[in-house]
CSV table of C-alpha atoms in Angstrom, one decimal:
chain,number,residue,atom,x,y,z
A,270,MET,CA,12.6,-3.1,-5.4
A,271,ASP,CA,12.2,-1.3,-8.6
A,272,MET,CA,9.2,-2.0,-10.9
A,273,ILE,CA,11.4,-2.6,-13.8
A,274,TRP,CA,13.2,-5.4,-12.3
A,275,MET,CA,10.3,-6.9,-10.6
A,276,SER,CA,8.7,-7.2,-13.8
A,277,LEU,CA,11.6,-8.8,-15.5
A,278,LEU,CA,12.3,-11.1,-12.7
A,279,LEU,CA,8.7,-12.7,-12.7
A,280,LEU,CA,9.0,-12.8,-16.7
A,281,THR,CA,12.4,-14.5,-16.6
A,282,GLY,CA,10.9,-17.0,-14.0
A,283,LEU,CA,7.4,-17.5,-16.2
A,284,LEU,CA,9.8,-18.3,-19.3
A,285,ILE,CA,12.0,-20.6,-17.3
A,286,LEU,CA,8.9,-22.5,-16.1
A,287,LEU,CA,7.5,-22.8,-19.7
A,288,GLY,CA,10.8,-23.4,-21.3
A,289,ALA,CA,11.1,-26.6,-18.8
A,290,GLY,CA,8.0,-27.9,-20.1
A,291,LEU,CA,5.6,-27.1,-17.2
A,292,TRP,CA,1.9,-26.7,-18.6
A,293,VAL,CA,1.0,-23.2,-19.3
A,294,ALA,CA,-1.8,-23.2,-16.6
A,295,PHE,CA,0.5,-24.3,-13.8
A,296,ALA,CA,3.1,-22.0,-14.9
A,297,LEU,CA,1.0,-19.0,-14.7
A,298,THR,CA,-0.5,-20.1,-11.1
A,299,ALA,CA,3.1,-20.5,-10.0
A,300,THR,CA,4.2,-17.0,-11.0
A,301,GLY,CA,1.3,-15.4,-9.5
A,302,LEU,CA,1.9,-17.3,-6.4
A,303,ALA,CA,5.6,-15.8,-6.4
A,304,ALA,CA,4.3,-12.7,-6.9
A,305,LEU,CA,1.8,-12.6,-4.0
A,306,HIS,CA,4.1,-14.3,-1.5
A,307,PHE,CA,7.1,-12.0,-2.2
A,308,LEU,CA,5.8,-8.8,-3.4
A,309,SER,CA,2.5,-8.4,-1.4
A,310,SER,CA,1.1,-9.2,1.9
A,311,ILE,CA,-2.3,-10.2,0.8
A,312,PRO,CA,-3.1,-14.3,1.7
A,313,VAL,CA,-2.2,-16.3,-1.2
A,314,GLY,CA,-4.8,-19.2,-0.3
A,315,ASP,CA,-7.9,-16.8,-0.2
A,316,SER,CA,-6.7,-15.2,-3.4
A,317,LEU,CA,-6.0,-18.2,-5.2
A,318,SER,CA,-9.6,-20.2,-4.5
A,319,THR,CA,-11.5,-16.8,-4.9
A,320,SER,CA,-10.0,-16.2,-8.2
A,321,PHE,CA,-10.1,-19.8,-9.5
A,322,PHE,CA,-13.8,-19.7,-8.7
A,323,SER,CA,-14.7,-16.7,-10.3
A,324,ALA,CA,-12.7,-17.5,-13.7
A,325,SER,CA,-14.7,-20.8,-13.9
A,326,ALA,CA,-18.2,-19.1,-13.1
A,327,SER,CA,-18.3,-16.7,-15.8
A,328,TRP,CA,-21.5,-17.3,-17.9
A,329,GLU,CA,-19.8,-16.1,-21.0
A,330,LEU,CA,-17.5,-18.7,-20.9
A,331,ALA,CA,-20.3,-21.4,-21.4
A,332,ALA,CA,-20.4,-20.5,-25.0
A,333,LEU,CA,-16.8,-22.0,-25.1
A,334,PRO,CA,-17.5,-25.5,-24.7
A,335,MET,CA,-20.5,-25.5,-27.1
A,336,PHE,CA,-18.7,-24.0,-29.7
A,337,ILE,CA,-16.0,-26.7,-29.5
A,338,TRP,CA,-18.4,-29.2,-29.4
A,339,MET,CA,-20.0,-28.1,-32.8
A,340,GLY,CA,-16.3,-27.9,-34.3
A,341,GLU,CA,-15.7,-31.3,-33.4
A,342,VAL,CA,-19.0,-32.8,-34.6
A,343,LEU,CA,-18.4,-31.2,-38.1
A,344,PHE,CA,-14.7,-32.1,-38.2
A,345,ARG,CA,-15.7,-35.6,-37.9
A,346,SER,CA,-18.6,-35.4,-40.6
A,347,ARG,CA,-17.8,-35.8,-44.1
A,348,LEU,CA,-17.6,-32.1,-44.8
A,349,SER,CA,-13.9,-32.5,-45.6
A,350,GLU,CA,-14.4,-34.9,-48.2
A,351,GLN,CA,-17.0,-32.8,-49.8
A,352,MET,CA,-15.1,-29.6,-49.5
A,353,PHE,CA,-13.0,-29.7,-52.6
A,354,SER,CA,-15.8,-31.0,-54.8
A,355,GLY,CA,-18.2,-28.1,-53.5
A,356,ILE,CA,-15.8,-25.2,-53.9
A,357,ALA,CA,-14.1,-26.3,-57.2
A,358,PRO,CA,-16.9,-25.4,-59.7
A,359,TRP,CA,-16.9,-22.0,-58.4
A,360,VAL,CA,-13.0,-21.2,-59.0
A,361,GLY,CA,-12.1,-23.2,-62.0
A,362,ARG,CA,-12.3,-20.3,-64.1
A,363,ILE,CA,-10.7,-17.5,-62.4
A,364,PRO,CA,-7.2,-16.6,-62.0
A,365,GLY,CA,-5.5,-19.1,-59.6
A,366,ARG,CA,-8.1,-21.5,-60.5
A,367,LEU,CA,-8.0,-24.6,-57.8
A,368,LEU,CA,-5.7,-22.5,-55.4
A,369,HIS,CA,-8.5,-20.7,-54.4
A,370,THR,CA,-9.9,-23.8,-52.8
A,371,ASN,CA,-7.2,-23.5,-50.0
A,372,ILE,CA,-8.5,-20.1,-49.1
A,373,ILE,CA,-12.4,-20.8,-49.3
A,374,GLY,CA,-12.0,-24.0,-47.6
A,375,CYS,CA,-9.9,-22.6,-44.9
A,376,GLY,CA,-12.4,-20.0,-44.5
A,377,ILE,CA,-15.4,-22.5,-44.2
A,378,PHE,CA,-13.7,-24.4,-41.9
A,379,ALA,CA,-12.5,-21.7,-39.8
A,380,ALA,CA,-15.8,-20.8,-39.0
A,381,ILE,CA,-16.4,-24.4,-38.0
A,382,SER,CA,-13.3,-25.0,-35.9
A,383,GLY,CA,-11.9,-22.1,-34.6
A,384,SER,CA,-8.6,-23.7,-34.5
A,385,SER,CA,-5.9,-22.9,-37.2
A,386,ALA,CA,-3.8,-26.0,-36.7
A,387,ALA,CA,-7.2,-27.9,-37.2
A,388,THR,CA,-8.0,-26.1,-40.2
A,389,ALA,CA,-4.7,-26.5,-41.7
A,390,ALA,CA,-4.6,-30.4,-41.2
A,391,THR,CA,-7.9,-31.1,-42.4
A,392,ILE,CA,-8.0,-28.7,-45.7
A,393,GLY,CA,-4.4,-29.8,-46.1
A,394,LYS,CA,-5.5,-33.6,-46.1
A,395,MET,CA,-7.9,-32.9,-48.8
A,396,SER,CA,-6.3,-30.2,-50.9
A,397,VAL,CA,-2.4,-30.9,-50.9
A,398,PRO,CA,-2.7,-34.4,-53.0
A,399,GLU,CA,-5.3,-33.3,-55.3
A,400,LEU,CA,-3.6,-29.9,-56.3
A,401,THR,CA,-0.3,-31.8,-56.5
A,402,GLN,CA,-1.8,-34.4,-58.6
A,403,ARG,CA,-3.0,-31.6,-60.8
A,404,GLY,CA,0.4,-30.0,-61.4
A,405,TYR,CA,-0.1,-26.8,-59.3
A,406,ASP,CA,3.0,-24.9,-58.0
A,407,ARG,CA,4.3,-26.8,-54.7
A,408,LYS,CA,5.1,-23.4,-52.9
A,409,GLN,CA,1.8,-21.9,-53.6
A,410,ILE,CA,-0.1,-25.0,-52.5
A,411,LEU,CA,1.8,-24.9,-49.0
A,412,GLY,CA,1.7,-20.8,-48.9
A,413,THR,CA,-2.2,-20.6,-49.4
A,414,LEU,CA,-2.7,-23.7,-47.0
A,415,ALA,CA,-0.3,-21.8,-44.6
A,416,GLY,CA,-1.8,-18.2,-44.7
A,417,SER,CA,-5.5,-19.2,-45.0
A,418,ALA,CA,-5.5,-21.4,-42.0
A,419,THR,CA,-4.7,-18.8,-39.7
A,420,LEU,CA,-8.1,-17.5,-40.3
A,421,GLY,CA,-9.4,-20.1,-37.8
A,422,LEU,CA,-8.3,-17.7,-35.1
A,423,LEU,CA,-10.0,-14.6,-36.3
A,424,ILE,CA,-13.1,-15.7,-38.5
A,425,PRO,CA,-16.3,-16.1,-35.9
A,426,PRO,CA,-17.2,-18.4,-34.0
A,427,SER,CA,-13.6,-18.1,-32.8
A,428,ILE,CA,-12.4,-20.0,-29.6
A,429,ILE,CA,-9.7,-17.0,-29.1
A,430,LEU,CA,-12.1,-14.2,-29.1
A,431,ILE,CA,-14.2,-15.8,-26.5
A,432,VAL,CA,-11.0,-16.2,-24.4
A,433,TYR,CA,-10.2,-12.4,-25.2
A,434,GLY,CA,-13.7,-11.6,-24.1
A,435,VAL,CA,-13.8,-13.4,-21.0
A,436,ALA,CA,-10.2,-12.1,-20.0
A,437,THR,CA,-11.1,-8.3,-20.9
A,438,GLU,CA,-14.7,-8.5,-19.9
A,439,GLN,CA,-15.4,-7.5,-23.4
A,440,SER,CA,-18.9,-8.1,-25.2
A,441,ILE,CA,-18.3,-11.7,-26.9
A,442,ALA,CA,-20.9,-11.0,-29.4
A,443,ARG,CA,-19.6,-7.7,-30.5
A,444,LEU,CA,-16.0,-9.3,-30.8
A,445,PHE,CA,-17.6,-12.0,-33.1
A,446,VAL,CA,-19.0,-9.5,-35.2
A,447,ALA,CA,-16.1,-7.4,-35.2
A,448,GLY,CA,-14.1,-10.0,-36.5
A,449,ILE,CA,-16.4,-10.8,-39.8
A,450,LEU,CA,-15.3,-7.8,-42.1
A,451,PRO,CA,-11.4,-8.2,-41.2
A,452,GLY,CA,-11.7,-11.9,-41.8
A,453,LEU,CA,-13.5,-11.6,-45.4
A,454,LEU,CA,-10.8,-8.7,-46.2
A,455,LEU,CA,-7.9,-10.9,-45.4
A,456,MET,CA,-9.6,-13.7,-47.5
A,457,LEU,CA,-10.1,-11.2,-50.5
A,458,MET,CA,-6.5,-10.2,-49.9
A,459,PHE,CA,-5.2,-13.8,-50.0
A,460,ALA,CA,-7.3,-14.3,-53.2
A,461,VAL,CA,-6.3,-11.1,-55.0
A,462,TYR,CA,-2.5,-12.1,-54.4
A,463,VAL,CA,-3.0,-15.7,-55.9
A,464,GLY,CA,-4.7,-14.1,-58.8
A,465,ILE,CA,-1.9,-11.6,-59.6
A,466,TRP,CA,0.9,-14.3,-58.7
A,467,SER,CA,-0.8,-16.6,-61.1
A,468,LYS,CA,-1.3,-14.2,-64.0
A,469,LEU,CA,2.7,-13.6,-63.7
A,470,ASN,CA,3.6,-17.3,-63.2
A,471,PRO,CA,1.5,-19.1,-65.7
A,472,SER,CA,3.3,-22.2,-65.5
A,473,GLY,CA,2.3,-22.8,-61.8
A,474,VAL,CA,-1.3,-23.1,-62.9
A,475,PRO,CA,-2.4,-25.9,-65.0
A,476,ALA,CA,-4.1,-24.4,-68.4
A,477,ASP,CA,-6.9,-27.6,-68.6
A,478,GLU,CA,-9.1,-26.8,-65.7
A,479,GLU,CA,-12.8,-27.5,-65.0
A,480,GLU,CA,-15.1,-26.8,-67.9
A,481,ALA,CA,-17.8,-23.9,-68.0
A,482,LEU,CA,-20.6,-25.0,-65.9
A,483,PRO,CA,-24.3,-23.7,-65.7
A,484,LEU,CA,-25.2,-22.0,-62.5
A,485,ALA,CA,-27.5,-25.1,-61.9
A,486,GLU,CA,-25.0,-27.5,-62.0
A,487,LYS,CA,-22.5,-25.4,-59.9
A,488,ILE,CA,-25.4,-25.3,-57.3
A,489,ARG,CA,-25.9,-29.2,-57.4
A,490,ARG,CA,-22.1,-29.9,-57.0
A,491,SER,CA,-22.0,-27.6,-53.9
A,492,LYS,CA,-25.2,-29.0,-52.4
A,493,PRO,CA,-23.4,-30.9,-49.5
A,494,LEU,CA,-21.8,-27.6,-48.5
A,495,ILE,CA,-24.9,-25.6,-48.5
A,496,PRO,CA,-26.4,-26.5,-45.1
A,497,VAL,CA,-23.0,-26.0,-43.3
A,498,VAL,CA,-23.0,-22.5,-44.7
A,499,LEU,CA,-26.4,-21.8,-43.7
A,500,LEU,CA,-25.5,-23.2,-40.2
A,501,ILE,CA,-22.6,-20.8,-39.9
A,502,VAL,CA,-24.8,-17.9,-41.4
A,503,GLY,CA,-27.4,-18.7,-39.1
A,504,VAL,CA,-25.3,-18.7,-35.8
A,505,ILE,CA,-23.6,-15.5,-36.4
A,506,GLY,CA,-26.5,-14.0,-38.2
A,507,SER,CA,-28.6,-14.8,-34.9
A,508,ILE,CA,-25.8,-13.1,-32.6
A,509,TYR,CA,-25.8,-9.8,-34.9
A,510,ALA,CA,-29.1,-9.5,-34.8
A,511,GLY,CA,-29.7,-9.6,-31.2
A,512,LEU,CA,-32.0,-12.8,-31.5
A,513,ALA,CA,-29.7,-15.0,-29.3
A,514,SER,CA,-26.6,-14.8,-27.1
A,515,PRO,CA,-23.6,-16.5,-28.0
A,516,THR,CA,-24.0,-19.2,-25.6
A,517,GLU,CA,-27.7,-19.5,-27.0
A,518,SER,CA,-26.5,-19.6,-30.8
A,519,ALA,CA,-23.8,-22.1,-29.7
A,520,ALA,CA,-26.1,-24.5,-28.3
A,521,ILE,CA,-28.4,-24.4,-31.3
A,522,GLY,CA,-25.2,-24.9,-33.5
A,523,VAL,CA,-24.2,-28.1,-31.5
A,524,ALA,CA,-28.2,-29.4,-32.1
A,525,LEU,CA,-28.0,-28.5,-35.9
A,526,ALA,CA,-24.3,-29.9,-36.3
A,527,HIS,CA,-25.4,-33.4,-34.8
A,528,LEU,CA,-28.3,-33.2,-37.3
A,529,LEU,CA,-26.2,-32.5,-40.4
A,530,SER,CA,-23.6,-35.2,-39.4
A,531,TRP,CA,-26.6,-37.8,-38.8
A,532,ARG,CA,-27.7,-37.0,-42.1
A,533,SER,CA,-24.5,-37.1,-43.8
A,534,GLY,CA,-24.3,-40.7,-42.3
A,535,SER,CA,-21.1,-40.0,-40.3
A,536,LEU,CA,-22.8,-39.8,-36.8
A,537,SER,CA,-22.0,-42.9,-34.9
A,538,ARG,CA,-21.5,-44.0,-31.3
A,539,GLU,CA,-17.8,-44.0,-31.8
A,540,THR,CA,-17.7,-40.3,-33.5
A,541,PHE,CA,-20.2,-39.0,-30.9
A,542,GLY,CA,-17.6,-40.2,-28.3
A,543,GLN,CA,-14.9,-39.0,-30.0
A,544,ALA,CA,-16.2,-35.3,-30.5
A,545,LEU,CA,-17.2,-35.2,-26.8
A,546,MET,CA,-14.0,-36.4,-25.4
A,547,GLY,CA,-12.2,-34.0,-27.7
A,548,THR,CA,-14.4,-31.4,-26.2
A,549,VAL,CA,-13.7,-32.1,-22.9
A,550,LYS,CA,-10.0,-32.2,-23.3
A,551,THR,CA,-9.8,-28.9,-25.2
A,552,SER,CA,-12.5,-27.0,-22.8
A,553,THR,CA,-10.7,-28.1,-20.1
A,554,MET,CA,-7.1,-27.0,-21.1
A,555,ILE,CA,-8.4,-23.7,-22.1
A,556,ALA,CA,-10.6,-23.1,-18.8
A,557,PHE,CA,-7.5,-24.2,-16.5
A,558,ILE,CA,-5.0,-21.7,-18.6
A,559,LEU,CA,-7.8,-19.1,-18.0
A,560,ALA,CA,-7.9,-19.8,-14.4
A,561,GLY,CA,-4.3,-19.6,-14.1
A,562,ALA,CA,-4.2,-16.3,-16.2
A,563,HIS,CA,-7.1,-14.9,-13.8
A,564,PHE,CA,-5.1,-15.8,-10.8
A,565,LEU,CA,-1.9,-13.9,-12.4
A,566,THR,CA,-3.9,-10.8,-13.3
A,567,VAL,CA,-5.4,-10.5,-9.8
A,568,SER,CA,-2.0,-11.3,-8.2
A,569,MET,CA,-0.2,-8.6,-10.6
A,570,GLY,CA,-3.1,-6.2,-9.6
A,571,PHE,CA,-1.9,-6.4,-5.9
A,572,THR,CA,1.5,-5.9,-6.6
A,573,GLY,CA,0.6,-2.7,-8.5
A,574,ILE,CA,3.0,-3.7,-11.6
A,575,PRO,CA,0.5,-3.1,-14.1
A,576,ARG,CA,-0.5,0.2,-13.2
A,577,ASP,CA,3.2,1.2,-12.4
A,578,LEU,CA,4.0,-0.2,-16.1
A,579,ALA,CA,1.2,1.7,-17.6
A,580,THR,CA,2.2,4.9,-15.8
A,581,TRP,CA,5.6,4.5,-17.0
A,582,ILE,CA,4.5,4.0,-20.5
A,583,ASN,CA,2.8,7.2,-20.4
A,584,THR,CA,5.8,9.2,-19.1
A,585,LEU,CA,7.5,8.2,-22.4
A,586,SER,CA,4.8,10.0,-24.4
A,587,LEU,CA,4.4,7.3,-27.0
A,588,SER,CA,2.1,7.9,-30.1
A,589,PRO,CA,-0.7,4.9,-30.1
A,590,TYR,CA,1.1,4.0,-33.6
A,591,VAL,CA,4.3,3.9,-31.9
A,592,LEU,CA,3.0,1.8,-29.3
A,593,LEU,CA,1.0,-0.4,-31.7
A,594,LEU,CA,4.3,-1.1,-33.6
A,595,ALA,CA,6.3,-2.1,-30.4
A,596,LEU,CA,3.4,-4.6,-29.6
A,597,THR,CA,3.2,-6.2,-32.9
A,598,VAL,CA,7.0,-7.3,-32.5
A,599,PHE,CA,6.0,-8.3,-29.0
A,600,PHE,CA,3.4,-10.3,-29.6
A,601,VAL,CA,4.9,-12.0,-33.1
A,602,LEU,CA,7.8,-12.9,-31.1
A,603,LEU,CA,6.0,-14.5,-28.2
A,604,GLY,CA,3.5,-16.1,-30.3
A,605,CYS,CA,6.5,-18.1,-31.7
A,606,PHE,CA,7.0,-19.8,-28.5
A,607,LEU,CA,3.3,-20.1,-27.5
A,608,ASP,CA,-0.1,-20.7,-28.9
A,609,GLY,CA,-2.4,-18.0,-29.6
A,610,ILE,CA,-4.8,-18.5,-26.4
A,611,SER,CA,-1.7,-18.5,-23.9
A,612,VAL,CA,-0.5,-15.3,-25.6
A,613,VAL,CA,-4.0,-13.7,-24.9
A,614,VAL,CA,-4.3,-14.6,-21.5
A,615,LEU,CA,-0.7,-14.1,-20.7
A,616,THR,CA,-0.3,-10.4,-22.0
A,617,THR,CA,-3.8,-8.9,-21.5
A,618,SER,CA,-3.6,-8.1,-18.0
A,619,VAL,CA,-0.3,-6.0,-18.4
A,620,VAL,CA,-0.8,-4.9,-21.9
A,621,LEU,CA,-4.9,-3.7,-21.6
A,622,PRO,CA,-4.2,-1.0,-19.2
A,623,MET,CA,-1.7,0.9,-21.4
A,624,VAL,CA,-3.5,0.3,-24.2
A,625,GLN,CA,-6.7,1.9,-22.8
A,626,ALA,CA,-4.3,4.9,-21.5
A,627,ALA,CA,-3.4,5.5,-25.1
A,628,GLY,CA,-6.8,6.0,-26.1
A,629,ILE,CA,-7.1,2.6,-28.2
A,630,ASP,CA,-10.4,0.8,-28.3
A,631,PRO,CA,-10.2,-2.5,-26.4
A,632,LEU,CA,-12.7,-4.1,-28.9
A,633,TRP,CA,-10.6,-2.8,-31.8
A,634,PHE,CA,-7.4,-4.2,-30.0
A,635,GLY,CA,-8.9,-7.6,-29.4
A,636,ILE,CA,-9.1,-8.2,-33.2
A,637,TYR,CA,-5.7,-6.6,-33.7
A,638,LEU,CA,-4.4,-9.0,-31.3
A,639,VAL,CA,-5.9,-11.9,-32.9
A,640,ILE,CA,-4.5,-11.0,-36.5
A,641,VAL,CA,-0.9,-10.4,-35.0
A,642,VAL,CA,-0.8,-13.9,-33.4
A,643,GLU,CA,-2.3,-15.3,-36.8
A,644,MET,CA,1.0,-13.8,-38.1
A,645,SER,CA,2.9,-15.6,-35.3
A,646,GLN,CA,1.7,-18.8,-36.5
A,647,ILE,CA,3.6,-18.8,-39.8
A,648,THR,CA,6.6,-16.9,-38.3
A,649,PRO,CA,9.7,-19.2,-38.4
A,650,PRO,CA,11.6,-20.9,-36.7
A,651,VAL,CA,8.5,-22.2,-34.5
A,652,GLY,CA,5.5,-21.0,-36.0
A,653,PHE,CA,3.0,-23.7,-35.2
A,654,ASN,CA,1.2,-23.9,-38.1
A,655,LEU,CA,4.6,-24.6,-39.8
A,656,PHE,CA,5.2,-27.6,-37.9
A,657,VAL,CA,1.4,-29.0,-38.6
A,658,ILE,CA,2.1,-28.4,-42.8
A,659,GLN,CA,5.5,-30.0,-42.4
A,660,GLY,CA,4.2,-32.8,-40.7
A,661,LEU,CA,1.5,-33.4,-43.2
A,662,THR,CA,3.3,-33.1,-46.3
A,663,GLY,CA,6.7,-33.8,-45.3
A,664,ASP,CA,8.4,-30.7,-47.1
A,665,ASN,CA,11.4,-29.0,-45.4
A,666,ILE,CA,10.4,-26.4,-42.7
A,667,ILE,CA,12.3,-23.9,-44.5
A,668,ARG,CA,10.7,-24.4,-47.8
A,669,VAL,CA,7.3,-24.1,-45.7
A,670,ALA,CA,8.1,-20.9,-44.1
A,671,LEU,CA,9.3,-19.5,-47.5
A,672,ALA,CA,6.3,-20.5,-49.2
A,673,ALA,CA,4.2,-18.8,-46.1
A,674,LEU,CA,6.2,-15.7,-46.4
A,675,PRO,CA,4.1,-13.9,-48.7
A,676,TYR,CA,0.9,-14.4,-46.5
A,677,PHE,CA,2.9,-13.3,-43.4
A,678,LEU,CA,3.4,-10.0,-45.2
A,679,LEU,CA,-0.4,-9.9,-46.5
A,680,LEU,CA,-1.6,-10.2,-42.5
A,681,LEU,CA,1.2,-7.2,-41.8
A,682,ALA,CA,-0.8,-5.2,-44.3
A,683,GLY,CA,-4.1,-6.3,-42.8
A,684,VAL,CA,-3.0,-4.9,-39.5
A,685,VAL,CA,-1.6,-1.8,-41.1
A,686,LEU,CA,-5.3,-1.4,-43.0
A,687,ILE,CA,-7.4,-2.0,-39.8
A,688,THR,CA,-5.2,0.5,-37.8
A,689,LEU,CA,-5.3,3.4,-40.5
A,690,PHE,CA,-9.2,2.4,-41.2
A,691,PRO,CA,-10.6,1.3,-37.8
A,692,ASP,CA,-14.1,1.2,-39.0
A,693,ILE,CA,-13.1,-2.0,-40.8
A,694,VAL,CA,-13.4,-3.5,-37.2
A,695,THR,CA,-15.8,-1.2,-35.5
A,696,TYR,CA,-18.4,-0.7,-38.1
A,697,LEU,CA,-20.6,-3.9,-38.0
A,698,PRO,CA,-20.6,-3.8,-33.8
A,699,ASN,CA,-21.7,-0.5,-33.9
A,700,GLN,CA,-24.6,-1.2,-36.2
A,701,MET,CA,-25.9,-4.2,-33.8
A,702,GLY,CA,-29.2,-3.3,-32.5
A,703,ASN,CA,-29.8,-0.9,-35.1
């Protein structure tokens, strides 16, 4: 059977299984079983057991539940209650004023949770009622929240970067460090846009805002946030400096997160149990998807489809820019129907060979992929973050999507910038160890 038809047949079968509501892990495994059974002579049972074991026995994967646990503990602390009061004194006198609390708050919480949905829900519960009550433009409230919440996928420690690192055998430490500058760049782009918008639309920003405060008073009001920021800087800094591996840093982060939760008075037997069970459920789900994806990757390797696809792409003589343009459209469309982790594990086995054949750095490609997946999270009609914010605020989904549109375009501009200037991604990883 022709390679193109085989690929389309397997892809159609996978989409049918996903559309029928089958769990992603089961759909991936079933597709791999079909590929091995009909397109190769490899023993199915032996391949399945070996693939599942090798996928679950990865030492790098140990960092995954630890970072999830750290986020679950801090998620249940009083951080979200203190976020607004801690950030507001620093942004009350700049263009856009308290709209920046969404951007900065999402950036901080993104480094804690690693989840865009959790970031949108947590920051939105705190900021949307407060900003609405103060008279800020509703569209900008929703837009800054939708756009900034996607940073949960990029700013380290990021769960999706761990998944990409395990799936592609890339250094998780280098991926974490590679996400720092692009994450800060996107935050800066969002903040500049909000500042320009507020100058052009002064009626959308109340004039009587925070009074001028001395530096000491600003620090005093932000005191509850300082330990959390130091925790994040310590975890990422220890990885960058080579003092600890991602797994070791995650373990220390969990211990310190419990300490901070205890000091804030939010650690109890109930919250400890909830954080632990949340960690188990999320980690198990991701590990199961990874196992299914690894088996599908092995199955595809035995059928020869990825190799043939890469060879076929090479015969088209596409430039790296044209290939990235096509992949951007593909990933945005796919991300409308699947969560970010599923997109990564579903596509890397097929896409990575052609990306490497085009001379694109897999480390850079990981950051590119995450930003494109971020775009899909706020792309109508089924961008996941849009539904989270709709459920949180009760606003019409079309209104939320239109509010998020400028931030979709800013994310697209971020993709263009890291494509034209790849050092934005690779500079810090290249400095590690120096």
